[in-house]
Coordinates of C-alpha atoms in Angstrom, one line a residue:
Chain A
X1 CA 0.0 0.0 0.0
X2 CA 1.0 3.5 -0.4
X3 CA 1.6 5.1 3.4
X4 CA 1.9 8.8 4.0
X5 CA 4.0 9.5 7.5
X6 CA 4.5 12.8 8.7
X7 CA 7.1 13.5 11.6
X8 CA 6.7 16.9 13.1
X9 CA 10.1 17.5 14.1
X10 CA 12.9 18.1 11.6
X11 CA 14.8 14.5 10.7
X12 CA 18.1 16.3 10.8
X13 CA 18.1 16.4 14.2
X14 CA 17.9 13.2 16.7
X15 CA 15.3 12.5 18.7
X16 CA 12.8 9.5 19.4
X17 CA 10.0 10.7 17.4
X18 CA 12.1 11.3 14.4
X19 CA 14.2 7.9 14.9
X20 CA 11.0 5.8 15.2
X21 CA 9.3 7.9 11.7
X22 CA 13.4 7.1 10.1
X23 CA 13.2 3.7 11.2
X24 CA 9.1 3.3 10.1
X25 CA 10.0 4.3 6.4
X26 CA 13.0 1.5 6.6
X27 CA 11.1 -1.2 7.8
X28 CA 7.9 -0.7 5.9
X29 CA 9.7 -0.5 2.3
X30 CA 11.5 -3.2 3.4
X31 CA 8.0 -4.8 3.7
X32 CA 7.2 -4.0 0.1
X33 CA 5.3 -1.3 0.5
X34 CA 5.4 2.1 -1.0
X35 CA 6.3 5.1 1.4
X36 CA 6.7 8.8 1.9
X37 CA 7.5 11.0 4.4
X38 CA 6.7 14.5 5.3
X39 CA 8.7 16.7 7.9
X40 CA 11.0 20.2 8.3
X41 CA 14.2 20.6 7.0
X42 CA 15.8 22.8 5.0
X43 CA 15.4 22.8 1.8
X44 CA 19.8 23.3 1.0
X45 CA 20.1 19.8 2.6
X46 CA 20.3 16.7 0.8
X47 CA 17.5 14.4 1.8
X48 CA 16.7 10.8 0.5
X49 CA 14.3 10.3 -2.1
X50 CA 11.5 9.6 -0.1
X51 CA 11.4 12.4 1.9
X52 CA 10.2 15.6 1.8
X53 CA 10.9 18.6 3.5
X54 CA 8.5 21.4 4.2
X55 CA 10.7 24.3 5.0
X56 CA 12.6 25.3 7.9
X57 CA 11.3 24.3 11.8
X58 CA 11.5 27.5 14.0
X59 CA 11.9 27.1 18.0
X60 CA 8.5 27.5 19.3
X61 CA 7.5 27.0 23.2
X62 CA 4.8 24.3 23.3
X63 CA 3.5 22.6 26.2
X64 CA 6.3 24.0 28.5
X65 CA 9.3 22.8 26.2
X66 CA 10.9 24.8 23.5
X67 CA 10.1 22.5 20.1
X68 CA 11.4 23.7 16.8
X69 CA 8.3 22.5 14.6
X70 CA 7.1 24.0 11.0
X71 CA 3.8 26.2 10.5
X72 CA 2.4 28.4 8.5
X73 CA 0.4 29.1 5.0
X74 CA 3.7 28.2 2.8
X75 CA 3.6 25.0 4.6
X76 CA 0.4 24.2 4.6
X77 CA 0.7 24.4 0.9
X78 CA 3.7 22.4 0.3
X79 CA 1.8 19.7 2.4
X80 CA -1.4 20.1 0.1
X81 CA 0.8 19.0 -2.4
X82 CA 2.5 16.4 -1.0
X83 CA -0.5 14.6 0.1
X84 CA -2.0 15.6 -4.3
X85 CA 1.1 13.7 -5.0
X86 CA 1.8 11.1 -3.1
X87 CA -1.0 9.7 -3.8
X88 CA -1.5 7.4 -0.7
X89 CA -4.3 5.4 0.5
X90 CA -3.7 5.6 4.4
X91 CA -1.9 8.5 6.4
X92 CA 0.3 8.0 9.5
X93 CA 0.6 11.1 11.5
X94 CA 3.2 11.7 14.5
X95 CA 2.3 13.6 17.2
X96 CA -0.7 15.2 15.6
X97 CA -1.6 17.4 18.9
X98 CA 1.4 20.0 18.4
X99 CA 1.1 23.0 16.4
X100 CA 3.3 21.6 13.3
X101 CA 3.2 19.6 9.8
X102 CA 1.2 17.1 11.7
X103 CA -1.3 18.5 12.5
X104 CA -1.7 20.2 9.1
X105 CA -1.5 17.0 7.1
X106 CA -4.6 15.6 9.2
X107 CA -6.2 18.7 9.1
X108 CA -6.2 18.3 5.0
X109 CA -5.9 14.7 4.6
X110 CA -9.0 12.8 2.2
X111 CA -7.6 9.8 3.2
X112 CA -7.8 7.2 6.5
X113 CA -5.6 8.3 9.0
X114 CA -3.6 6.5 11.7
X115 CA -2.0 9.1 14.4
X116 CA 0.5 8.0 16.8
X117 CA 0.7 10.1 20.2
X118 CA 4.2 10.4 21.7
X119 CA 4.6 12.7 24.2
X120 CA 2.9 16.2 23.0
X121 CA -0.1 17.0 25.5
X122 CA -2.7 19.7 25.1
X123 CA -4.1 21.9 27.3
X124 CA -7.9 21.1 28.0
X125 CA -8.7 25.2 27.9
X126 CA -6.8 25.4 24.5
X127 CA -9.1 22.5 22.7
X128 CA -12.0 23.9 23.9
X129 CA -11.2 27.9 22.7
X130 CA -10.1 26.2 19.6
X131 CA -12.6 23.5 19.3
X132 CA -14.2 24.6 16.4
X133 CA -11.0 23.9 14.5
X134 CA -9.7 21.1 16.3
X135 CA -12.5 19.1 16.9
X136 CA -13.1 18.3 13.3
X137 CA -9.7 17.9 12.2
X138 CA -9.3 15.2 15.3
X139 CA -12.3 13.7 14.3
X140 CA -10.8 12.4 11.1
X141 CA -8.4 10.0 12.9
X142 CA -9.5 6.8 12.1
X143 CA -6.6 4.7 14.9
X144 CA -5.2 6.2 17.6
X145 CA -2.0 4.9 19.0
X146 CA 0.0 6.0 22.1
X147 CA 3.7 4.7 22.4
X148 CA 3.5 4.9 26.0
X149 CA 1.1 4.9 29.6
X150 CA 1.7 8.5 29.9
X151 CA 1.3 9.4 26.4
X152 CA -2.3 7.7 26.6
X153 CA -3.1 9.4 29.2
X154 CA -4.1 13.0 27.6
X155 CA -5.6 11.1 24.5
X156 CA -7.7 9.4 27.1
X157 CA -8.5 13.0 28.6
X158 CA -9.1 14.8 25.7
X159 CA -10.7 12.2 23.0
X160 CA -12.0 9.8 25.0
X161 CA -12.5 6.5 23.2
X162 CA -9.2 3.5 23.9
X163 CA -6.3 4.4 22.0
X164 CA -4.4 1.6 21.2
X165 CA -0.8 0.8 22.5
X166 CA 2.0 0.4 20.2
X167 CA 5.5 1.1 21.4
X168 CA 8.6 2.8 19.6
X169 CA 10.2 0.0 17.8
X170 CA 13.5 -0.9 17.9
X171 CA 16.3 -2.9 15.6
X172 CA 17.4 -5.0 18.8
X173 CA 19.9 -7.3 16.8
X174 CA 22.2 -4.4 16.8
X175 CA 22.5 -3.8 20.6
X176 CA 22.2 -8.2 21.2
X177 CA 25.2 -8.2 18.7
X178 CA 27.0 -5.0 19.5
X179 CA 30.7 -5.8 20.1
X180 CA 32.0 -4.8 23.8
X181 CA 34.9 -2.6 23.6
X182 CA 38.0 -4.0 26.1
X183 CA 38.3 -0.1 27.6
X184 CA 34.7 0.6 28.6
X185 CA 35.0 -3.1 30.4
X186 CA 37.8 -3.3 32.3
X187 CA 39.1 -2.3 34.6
X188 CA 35.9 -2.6 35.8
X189 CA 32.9 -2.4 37.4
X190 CA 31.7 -0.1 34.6
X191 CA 28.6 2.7 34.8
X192 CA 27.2 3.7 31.9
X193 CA 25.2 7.1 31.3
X194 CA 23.5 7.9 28.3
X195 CA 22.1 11.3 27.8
X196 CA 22.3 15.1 27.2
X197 CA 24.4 15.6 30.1
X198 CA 23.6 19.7 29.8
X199 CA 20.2 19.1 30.5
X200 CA 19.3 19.0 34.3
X201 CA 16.5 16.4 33.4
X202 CA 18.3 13.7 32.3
X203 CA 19.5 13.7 35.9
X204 CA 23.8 13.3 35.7
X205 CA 23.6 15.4 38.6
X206 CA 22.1 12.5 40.6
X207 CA 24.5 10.0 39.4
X208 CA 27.5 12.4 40.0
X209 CA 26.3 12.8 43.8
X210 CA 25.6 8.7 44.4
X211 CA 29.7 8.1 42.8
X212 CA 31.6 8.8 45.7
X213 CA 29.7 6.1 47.7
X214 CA 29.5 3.7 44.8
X215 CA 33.2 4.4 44.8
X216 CA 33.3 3.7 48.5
X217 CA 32.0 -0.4 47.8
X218 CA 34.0 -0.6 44.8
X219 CA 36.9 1.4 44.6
X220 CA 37.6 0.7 41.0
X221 CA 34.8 1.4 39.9
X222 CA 34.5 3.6 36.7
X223 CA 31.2 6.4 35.3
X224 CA 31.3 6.8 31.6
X225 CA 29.4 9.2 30.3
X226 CA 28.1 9.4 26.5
X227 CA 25.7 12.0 25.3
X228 CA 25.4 15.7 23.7
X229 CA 26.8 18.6 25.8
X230 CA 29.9 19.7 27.7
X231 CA 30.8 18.0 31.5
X232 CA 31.8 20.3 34.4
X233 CA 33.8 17.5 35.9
X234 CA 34.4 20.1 38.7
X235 CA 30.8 19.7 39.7
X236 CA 31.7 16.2 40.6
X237 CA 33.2 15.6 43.8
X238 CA 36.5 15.8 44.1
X239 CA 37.0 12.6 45.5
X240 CA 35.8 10.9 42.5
X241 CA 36.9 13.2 39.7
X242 CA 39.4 10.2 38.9
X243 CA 36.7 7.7 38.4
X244 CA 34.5 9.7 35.9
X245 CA 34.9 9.5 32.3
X246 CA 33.8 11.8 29.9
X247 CA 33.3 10.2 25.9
X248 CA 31.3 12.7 24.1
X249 CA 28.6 12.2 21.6
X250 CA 28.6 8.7 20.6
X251 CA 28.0 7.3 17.2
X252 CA 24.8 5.0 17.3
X253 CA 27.1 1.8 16.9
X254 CA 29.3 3.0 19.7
X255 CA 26.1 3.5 21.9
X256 CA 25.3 0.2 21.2
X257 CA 28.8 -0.7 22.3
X258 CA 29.2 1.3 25.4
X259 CA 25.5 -0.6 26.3
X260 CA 27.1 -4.1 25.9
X261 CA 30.3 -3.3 27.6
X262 CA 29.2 -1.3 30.7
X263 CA 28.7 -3.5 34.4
X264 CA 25.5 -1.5 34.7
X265 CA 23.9 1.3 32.9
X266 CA 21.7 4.4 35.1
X267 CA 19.1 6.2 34.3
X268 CA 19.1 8.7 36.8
X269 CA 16.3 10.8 34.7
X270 CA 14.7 13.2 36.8
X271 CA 11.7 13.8 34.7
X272 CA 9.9 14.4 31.3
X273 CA 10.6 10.9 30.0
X274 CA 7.5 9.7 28.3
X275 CA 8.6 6.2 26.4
X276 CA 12.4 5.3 28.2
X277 CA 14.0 4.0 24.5
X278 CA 17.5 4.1 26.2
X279 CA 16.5 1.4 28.4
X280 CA 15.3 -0.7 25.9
X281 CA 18.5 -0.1 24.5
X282 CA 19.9 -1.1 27.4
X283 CA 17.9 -4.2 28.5
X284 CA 18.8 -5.5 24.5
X285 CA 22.2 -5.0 25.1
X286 CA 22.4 -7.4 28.0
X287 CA 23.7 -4.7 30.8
X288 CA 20.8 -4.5 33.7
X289 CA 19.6 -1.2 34.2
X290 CA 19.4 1.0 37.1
X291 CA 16.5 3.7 36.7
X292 CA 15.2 6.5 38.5
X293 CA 10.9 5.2 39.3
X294 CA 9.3 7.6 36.6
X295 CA 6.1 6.3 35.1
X296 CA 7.7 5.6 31.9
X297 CA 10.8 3.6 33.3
X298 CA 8.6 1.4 35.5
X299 CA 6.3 0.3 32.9
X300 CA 10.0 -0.4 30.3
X301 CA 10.9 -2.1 33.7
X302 CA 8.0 -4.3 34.2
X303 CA 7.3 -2.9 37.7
X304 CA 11.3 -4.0 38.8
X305 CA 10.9 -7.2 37.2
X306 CA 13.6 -6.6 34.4
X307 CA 15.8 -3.6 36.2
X308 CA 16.5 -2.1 39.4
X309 CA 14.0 1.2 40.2
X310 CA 14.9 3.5 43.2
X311 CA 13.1 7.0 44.0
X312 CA 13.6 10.2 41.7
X313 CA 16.4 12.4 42.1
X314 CA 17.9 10.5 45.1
X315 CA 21.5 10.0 45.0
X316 CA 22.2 8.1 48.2
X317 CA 19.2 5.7 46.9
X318 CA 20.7 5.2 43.5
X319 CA 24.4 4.7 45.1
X320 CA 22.7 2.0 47.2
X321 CA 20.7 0.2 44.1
X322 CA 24.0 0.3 42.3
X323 CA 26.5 -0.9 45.0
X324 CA 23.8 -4.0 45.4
X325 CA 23.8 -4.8 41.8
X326 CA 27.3 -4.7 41.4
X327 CA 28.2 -7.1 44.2
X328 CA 25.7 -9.2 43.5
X329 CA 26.6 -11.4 40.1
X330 CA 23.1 -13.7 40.3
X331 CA 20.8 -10.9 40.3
X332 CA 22.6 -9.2 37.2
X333 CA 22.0 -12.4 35.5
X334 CA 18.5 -12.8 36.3
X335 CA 18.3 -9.2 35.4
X336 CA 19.4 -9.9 32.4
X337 CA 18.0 -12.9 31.1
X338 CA 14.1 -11.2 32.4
X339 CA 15.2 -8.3 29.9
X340 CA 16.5 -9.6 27.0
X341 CA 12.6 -11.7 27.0
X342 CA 10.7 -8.0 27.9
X343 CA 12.9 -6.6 25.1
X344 CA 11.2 -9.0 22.3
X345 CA 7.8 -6.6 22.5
X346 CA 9.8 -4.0 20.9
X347 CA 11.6 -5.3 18.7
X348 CA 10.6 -3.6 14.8
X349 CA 9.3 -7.4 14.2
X350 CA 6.9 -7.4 16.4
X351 CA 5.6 -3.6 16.4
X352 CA 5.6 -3.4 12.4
X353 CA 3.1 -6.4 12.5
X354 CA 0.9 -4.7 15.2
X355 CA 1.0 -1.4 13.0
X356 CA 0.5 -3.0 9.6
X357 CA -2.8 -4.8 11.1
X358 CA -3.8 -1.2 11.9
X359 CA -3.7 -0.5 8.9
X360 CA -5.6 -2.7 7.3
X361 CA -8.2 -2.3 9.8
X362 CA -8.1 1.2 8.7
X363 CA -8.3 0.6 4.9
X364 CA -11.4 0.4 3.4
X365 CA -11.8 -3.3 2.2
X366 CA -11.5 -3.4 -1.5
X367 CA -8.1 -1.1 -0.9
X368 CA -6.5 -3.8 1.4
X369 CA -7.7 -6.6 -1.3
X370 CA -5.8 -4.6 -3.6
X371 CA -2.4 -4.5 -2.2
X372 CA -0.8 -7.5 -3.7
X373 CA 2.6 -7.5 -2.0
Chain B
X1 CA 21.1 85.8 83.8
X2 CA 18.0 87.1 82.0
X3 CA 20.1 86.9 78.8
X4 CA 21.0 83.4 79.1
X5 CA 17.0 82.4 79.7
X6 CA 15.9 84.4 76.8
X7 CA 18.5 82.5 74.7
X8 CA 17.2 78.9 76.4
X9 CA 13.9 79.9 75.0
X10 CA 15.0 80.7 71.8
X11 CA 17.1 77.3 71.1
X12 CA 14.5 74.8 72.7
X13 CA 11.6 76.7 70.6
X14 CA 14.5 76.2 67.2
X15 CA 14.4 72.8 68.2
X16 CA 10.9 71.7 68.6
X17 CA 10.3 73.8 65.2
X18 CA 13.0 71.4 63.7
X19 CA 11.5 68.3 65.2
X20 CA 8.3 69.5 63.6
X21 CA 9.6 70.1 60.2
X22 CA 11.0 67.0 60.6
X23 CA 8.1 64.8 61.2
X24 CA 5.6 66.9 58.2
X25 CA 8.6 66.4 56.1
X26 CA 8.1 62.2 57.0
X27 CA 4.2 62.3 57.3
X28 CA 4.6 63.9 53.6
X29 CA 7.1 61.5 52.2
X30 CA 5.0 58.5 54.0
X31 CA 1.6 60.0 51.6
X32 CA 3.3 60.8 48.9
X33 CA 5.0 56.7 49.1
X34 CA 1.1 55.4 49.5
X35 CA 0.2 57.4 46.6
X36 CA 2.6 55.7 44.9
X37 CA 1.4 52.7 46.3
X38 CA -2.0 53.2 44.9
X39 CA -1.3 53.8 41.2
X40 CA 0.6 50.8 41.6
X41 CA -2.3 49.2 41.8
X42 CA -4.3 50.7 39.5
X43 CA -1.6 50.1 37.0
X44 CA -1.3 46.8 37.8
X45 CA -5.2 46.3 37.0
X46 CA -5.1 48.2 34.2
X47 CA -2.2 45.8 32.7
X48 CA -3.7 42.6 33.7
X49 CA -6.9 44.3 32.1
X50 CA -5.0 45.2 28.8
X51 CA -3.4 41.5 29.0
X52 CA -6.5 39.6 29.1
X53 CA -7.7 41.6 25.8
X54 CA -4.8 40.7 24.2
X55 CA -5.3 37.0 25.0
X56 CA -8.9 36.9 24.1
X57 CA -8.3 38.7 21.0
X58 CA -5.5 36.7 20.2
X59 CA -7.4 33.5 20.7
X60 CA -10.5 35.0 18.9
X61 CA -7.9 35.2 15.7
X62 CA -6.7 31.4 16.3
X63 CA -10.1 30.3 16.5
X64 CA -11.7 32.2 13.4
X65 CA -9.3 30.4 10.7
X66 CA -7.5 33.8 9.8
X67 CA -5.0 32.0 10.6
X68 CA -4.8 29.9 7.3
X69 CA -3.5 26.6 9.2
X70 CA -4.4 24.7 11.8
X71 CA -1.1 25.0 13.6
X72 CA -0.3 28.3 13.7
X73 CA -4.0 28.7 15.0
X74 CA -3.5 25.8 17.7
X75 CA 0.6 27.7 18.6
X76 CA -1.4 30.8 19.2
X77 CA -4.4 29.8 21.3
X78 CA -2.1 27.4 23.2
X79 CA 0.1 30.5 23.8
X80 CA -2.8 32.8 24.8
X81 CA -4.5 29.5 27.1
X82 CA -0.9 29.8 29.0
X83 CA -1.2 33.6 30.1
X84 CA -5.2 33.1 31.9
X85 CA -3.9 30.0 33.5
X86 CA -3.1 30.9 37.4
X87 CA 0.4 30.3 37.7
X88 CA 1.7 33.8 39.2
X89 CA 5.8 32.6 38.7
X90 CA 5.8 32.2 35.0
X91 CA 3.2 35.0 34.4
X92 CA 5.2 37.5 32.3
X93 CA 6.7 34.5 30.9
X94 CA 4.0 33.5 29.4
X95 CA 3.2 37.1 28.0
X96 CA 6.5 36.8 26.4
X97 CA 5.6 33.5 25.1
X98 CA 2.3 35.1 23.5
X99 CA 4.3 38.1 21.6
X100 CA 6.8 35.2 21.0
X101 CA 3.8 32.9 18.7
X102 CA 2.1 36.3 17.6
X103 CA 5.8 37.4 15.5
X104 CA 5.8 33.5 14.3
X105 CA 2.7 33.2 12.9
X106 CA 0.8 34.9 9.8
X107 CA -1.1 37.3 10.5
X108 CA -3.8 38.4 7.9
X109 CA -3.5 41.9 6.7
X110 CA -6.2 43.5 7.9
X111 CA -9.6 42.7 9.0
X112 CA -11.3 43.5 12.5
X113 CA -10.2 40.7 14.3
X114 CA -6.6 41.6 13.5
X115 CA -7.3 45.5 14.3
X116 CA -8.5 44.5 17.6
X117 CA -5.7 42.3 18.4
X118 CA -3.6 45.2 16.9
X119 CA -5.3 47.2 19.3
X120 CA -4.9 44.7 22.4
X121 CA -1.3 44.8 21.3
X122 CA -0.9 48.4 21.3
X123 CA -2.6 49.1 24.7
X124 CA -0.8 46.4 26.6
X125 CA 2.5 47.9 25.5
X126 CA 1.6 51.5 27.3
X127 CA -0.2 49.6 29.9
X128 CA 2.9 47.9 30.9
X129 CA 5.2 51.0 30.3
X130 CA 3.0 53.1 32.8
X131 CA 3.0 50.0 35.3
X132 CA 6.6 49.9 35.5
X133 CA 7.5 53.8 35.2
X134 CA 5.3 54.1 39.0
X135 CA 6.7 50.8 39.6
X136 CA 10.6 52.3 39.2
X137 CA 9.4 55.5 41.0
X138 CA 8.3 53.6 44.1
X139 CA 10.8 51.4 44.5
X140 CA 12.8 54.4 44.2
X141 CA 11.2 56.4 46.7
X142 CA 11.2 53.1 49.2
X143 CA 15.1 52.7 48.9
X144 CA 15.3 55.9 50.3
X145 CA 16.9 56.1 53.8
X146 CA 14.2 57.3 55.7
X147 CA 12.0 55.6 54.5
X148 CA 13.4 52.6 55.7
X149 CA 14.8 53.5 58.8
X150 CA 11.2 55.0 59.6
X151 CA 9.3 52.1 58.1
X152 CA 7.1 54.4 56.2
X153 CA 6.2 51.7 54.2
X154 CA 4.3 50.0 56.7
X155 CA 3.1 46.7 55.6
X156 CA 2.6 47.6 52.1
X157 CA 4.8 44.7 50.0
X158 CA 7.0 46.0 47.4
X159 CA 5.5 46.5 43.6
X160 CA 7.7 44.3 41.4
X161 CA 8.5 45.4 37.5
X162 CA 6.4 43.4 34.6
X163 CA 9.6 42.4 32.5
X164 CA 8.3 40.8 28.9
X165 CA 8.4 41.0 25.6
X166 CA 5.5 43.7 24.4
X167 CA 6.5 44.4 20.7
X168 CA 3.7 44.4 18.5
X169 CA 3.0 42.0 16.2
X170 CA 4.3 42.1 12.5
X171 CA 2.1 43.6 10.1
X172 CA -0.1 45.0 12.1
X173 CA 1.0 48.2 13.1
X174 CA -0.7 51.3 12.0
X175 CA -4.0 49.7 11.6
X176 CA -5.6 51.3 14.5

């Protein structure tokens, strides 16, 4: 079949809407069937054939986070045509409550439409002063999906109905293979942190406070950080500057690597995390996780069943969880062998197959008939 | 002897004149600080007043379709939602916020709608210029020495400046 998806966050820049839309496309033409995809960019980059770009994303605040989505009459236009086009008989939008391409594309869409809620919530004052143009262009969402618990939740609140749950997928062969590397093992134990480490959220902070006691049990111990953004290792404590590591932005193959070499990976998040695809990461690479108890994380951790959970933004907490895991060899391999079973559901052969029967529930019958793959 | 009486007289009435001065000049600085203090107020109505017109207009504009698309209408009323919503620390953020998605999006020409937002625009720019001009002049007049060795202030809590952005949005000025 022909499937429209429109991401509503430029595909230049990382992120886990835009990887799950990148990873979509892949796995769907793999599949046989034809796709296209919609999003910002600019127009002086190079992009792969099937993608288009809408024009430039400017930062906007939505929803008390600064976004940089694409709006505006020139895009609505360039969408029109994209959708005239294309051609397509079913549409999947991303995040279709945020003021971007999204929304737009349902908004002028002839076709079913399948919209996949990530994160992006709306406030219940704003859909009802607006309601005379939202509430139509919602109403033309034939599936709703919601990758997450707390992404359900405002579907549930707004739209009523049962939105469907469908998680980001992931290619877990390429964590379950990656390769250890000899320096991020030994000498060990290892930590691993993955993350924006400039953004107070993502919770280094916490991790840097719990070292010196997990230094204290294990005094070879060693905290590597990966992830976007400068480290003020003199915001560490002194004692322990020795035992951090800084590596930088990582490639996604050394991710992978860093995952399968580490003793234990932390999540020391202190908020805003709406799916947890890092610790999928994790648990797929075989290195039991450590995670601060947000919503998110507990439901990727099966309520403690495949990772260790301790209380937000509580240092001497995590140092403890930590210390346990890393003296204790049989829990790490229960750990382990729990996650690499929980991992399966997200695996991209699983979720496509949930997806594609979505759409085909979608289609109108005599379409479906006629997609001879 | 007489001499030196007459002299008493004279500096003890000096002094209680001086102590009299004194305590007009403070009873006058104390009014003149609660008049202040009062079109403190009044300004601060008058620009949460003016704000409120800006957001209803400006969500009156998202939810007409001037707009042209559905996001730029759902960035503005989301934007204008933020600054009724009670949430006193991030107040003049959000103000910002709402000049901030008013400059994004594309605003039509001309039209009433957009005259009256224009308008909204306009009057919550002087609104919040006036507020913090008696704003600066009280805080002024309260930093003063004897005002606050004297606590002429009383209990009245200290006015604090609105600080956002207030510039207009694009394409509209001049059309009221």
């Amino acid at each position: 079949m022909r499937v429209g998806l429109v991401c509503p966050y430029s595909l230049d820049v990382p992120g886990g809407v835009q990887n799950h839309v990148r990873d979509l496309a892949q796995v769907l033409t793999a599949r046989g069937h034809h796709v296209g995809v919609l999003a910002p960019g600019d127009d002086d980059v190079a992009h792969p054939g099937h993608i288009t770009v809408v024009g430039r994303a400017v930062p906007v605040r939505y929803n008390g986070s600064v976004a940089r989505l694409a709006f505006g009459p020139r895009v609505a236009a360039r969408t029109a045509k994209w959708l005239r086009e294309g051609e397509f008989d079913l549409l999947h939008v991303h995040e279709p409550l945020s003021p971007s391409v999204s929304l737009i594309a349902l908004w002028a869409a002839d076709v079913p439409v399948v919209a996949t809620c990530h994160s992006a919530n709306l406030r219940s004052r704003t859909l009802s002063s607006l309601a005379g143009v939202l509430r139509p262009t919602i109403e033309k969402i034939s599936a709703r999906i919601a990758v997450s618990e707390s992404a359900r939740a405002p579907l549930v609140e707004h739209l009523g109905g049962e939105p469907m749950m469908i998680p980001n997928g992931l290619f877990c062969a390429s964590f379950t293979q990656a390769m250890p590397v000899e320096r991020w093992r030994s000498p060990g134990p290892t930590i691993a942190f993955l993350g924006r480490t400039d953004e107070p959220r993502k919770g280094l902070d916490v991790l840097l406070q719990a070292l010196p006691a997990i230094v204290e049990c294990h005094p070879t111990a060693r905290l590597l950080v990966a992830g976007h953004g400068d480290v003020d290792v003199s915001q560490a404590p002194a004692a322990v500057r020795g035992h951090l590591e800084v590596l930088g932005q990582l490639t996604d193959v050394d991710r992978a690597r860093l995952l399968s070499s580490a003793h234990v990976y932390v999540a020391p998040q202190i908020g805003g995390e709406s799916f947890g695809m890092v610790l999928v990461e994790a648990m797929a690479a075989g290195v039991p996780v450590v995670a601060s108890d947000l919503p998110a994380f507990r439901s990727v951790l099966g309520d403690g069943a495949h990772g260790v959970l301790f209380p937000v933004g509580e240092p001497a907490a995590c140092a403890d969880a930590v210390s346990h895991l890393l003296r204790d060899t049989n829990t790490r391999q229960r750990l382990r062998s729990s996650a690499a079973t929980a991992v399966l559901r997200y695996d991209w052969s699983r979720v496509i197959g949930d997806i594609e029967a979505v759409y085909e529930t979608v289609l109108p019958p005599h379409e479906t008939a006629d997609t001879s793959l | 002897m007489s001499e030196g009486v007459a002299l008493a007289a004279v500096l003890a009435g000096a002094a209680v004149l001086m102590a009299l001065v004194g305590v007009a000049w403070l009873a006058w600085t104390a009014n003149r600080l609660d008049k202040l203090h009062l079109r403190c107020a009044a300004a601060k109505a008058t620009l949460d007043e003016a704000a409120i017109r800006r957001s209803l207009a400006a969500q009156e504009i998202a939810a007409s379709g001037d707009l042209g698309d559905p996001a730029s209408a759902l960035l503005v009323s989301d934007a204008a939602t933020a600054t009724q919503e009670p949430a006193p620390a991030d107040r003049w953020r959000a103000e910002s916020d709402l000049t901030a998605a008013l400059l994004l999006v594309e605003l039509p020409d001309s039209g009433p709608r957009v005259a009256s937002l224009a308008d909204a625009a306009r009057r919550l720019m002087i609104a919040r210029r006036i507020h913090n001009d008696v704003v600066a002049s009280t805080l002024a007049l309260r930093g003063r020495r004897r005002v606050r060795w004297f606590r002429l202030a009383g209990g009245a809590t200290a006015p604090s400046m609105a600080v956002f952005d207030d510039r207009e949005p694009t394409g509209t000025q001049g059309s009221c």
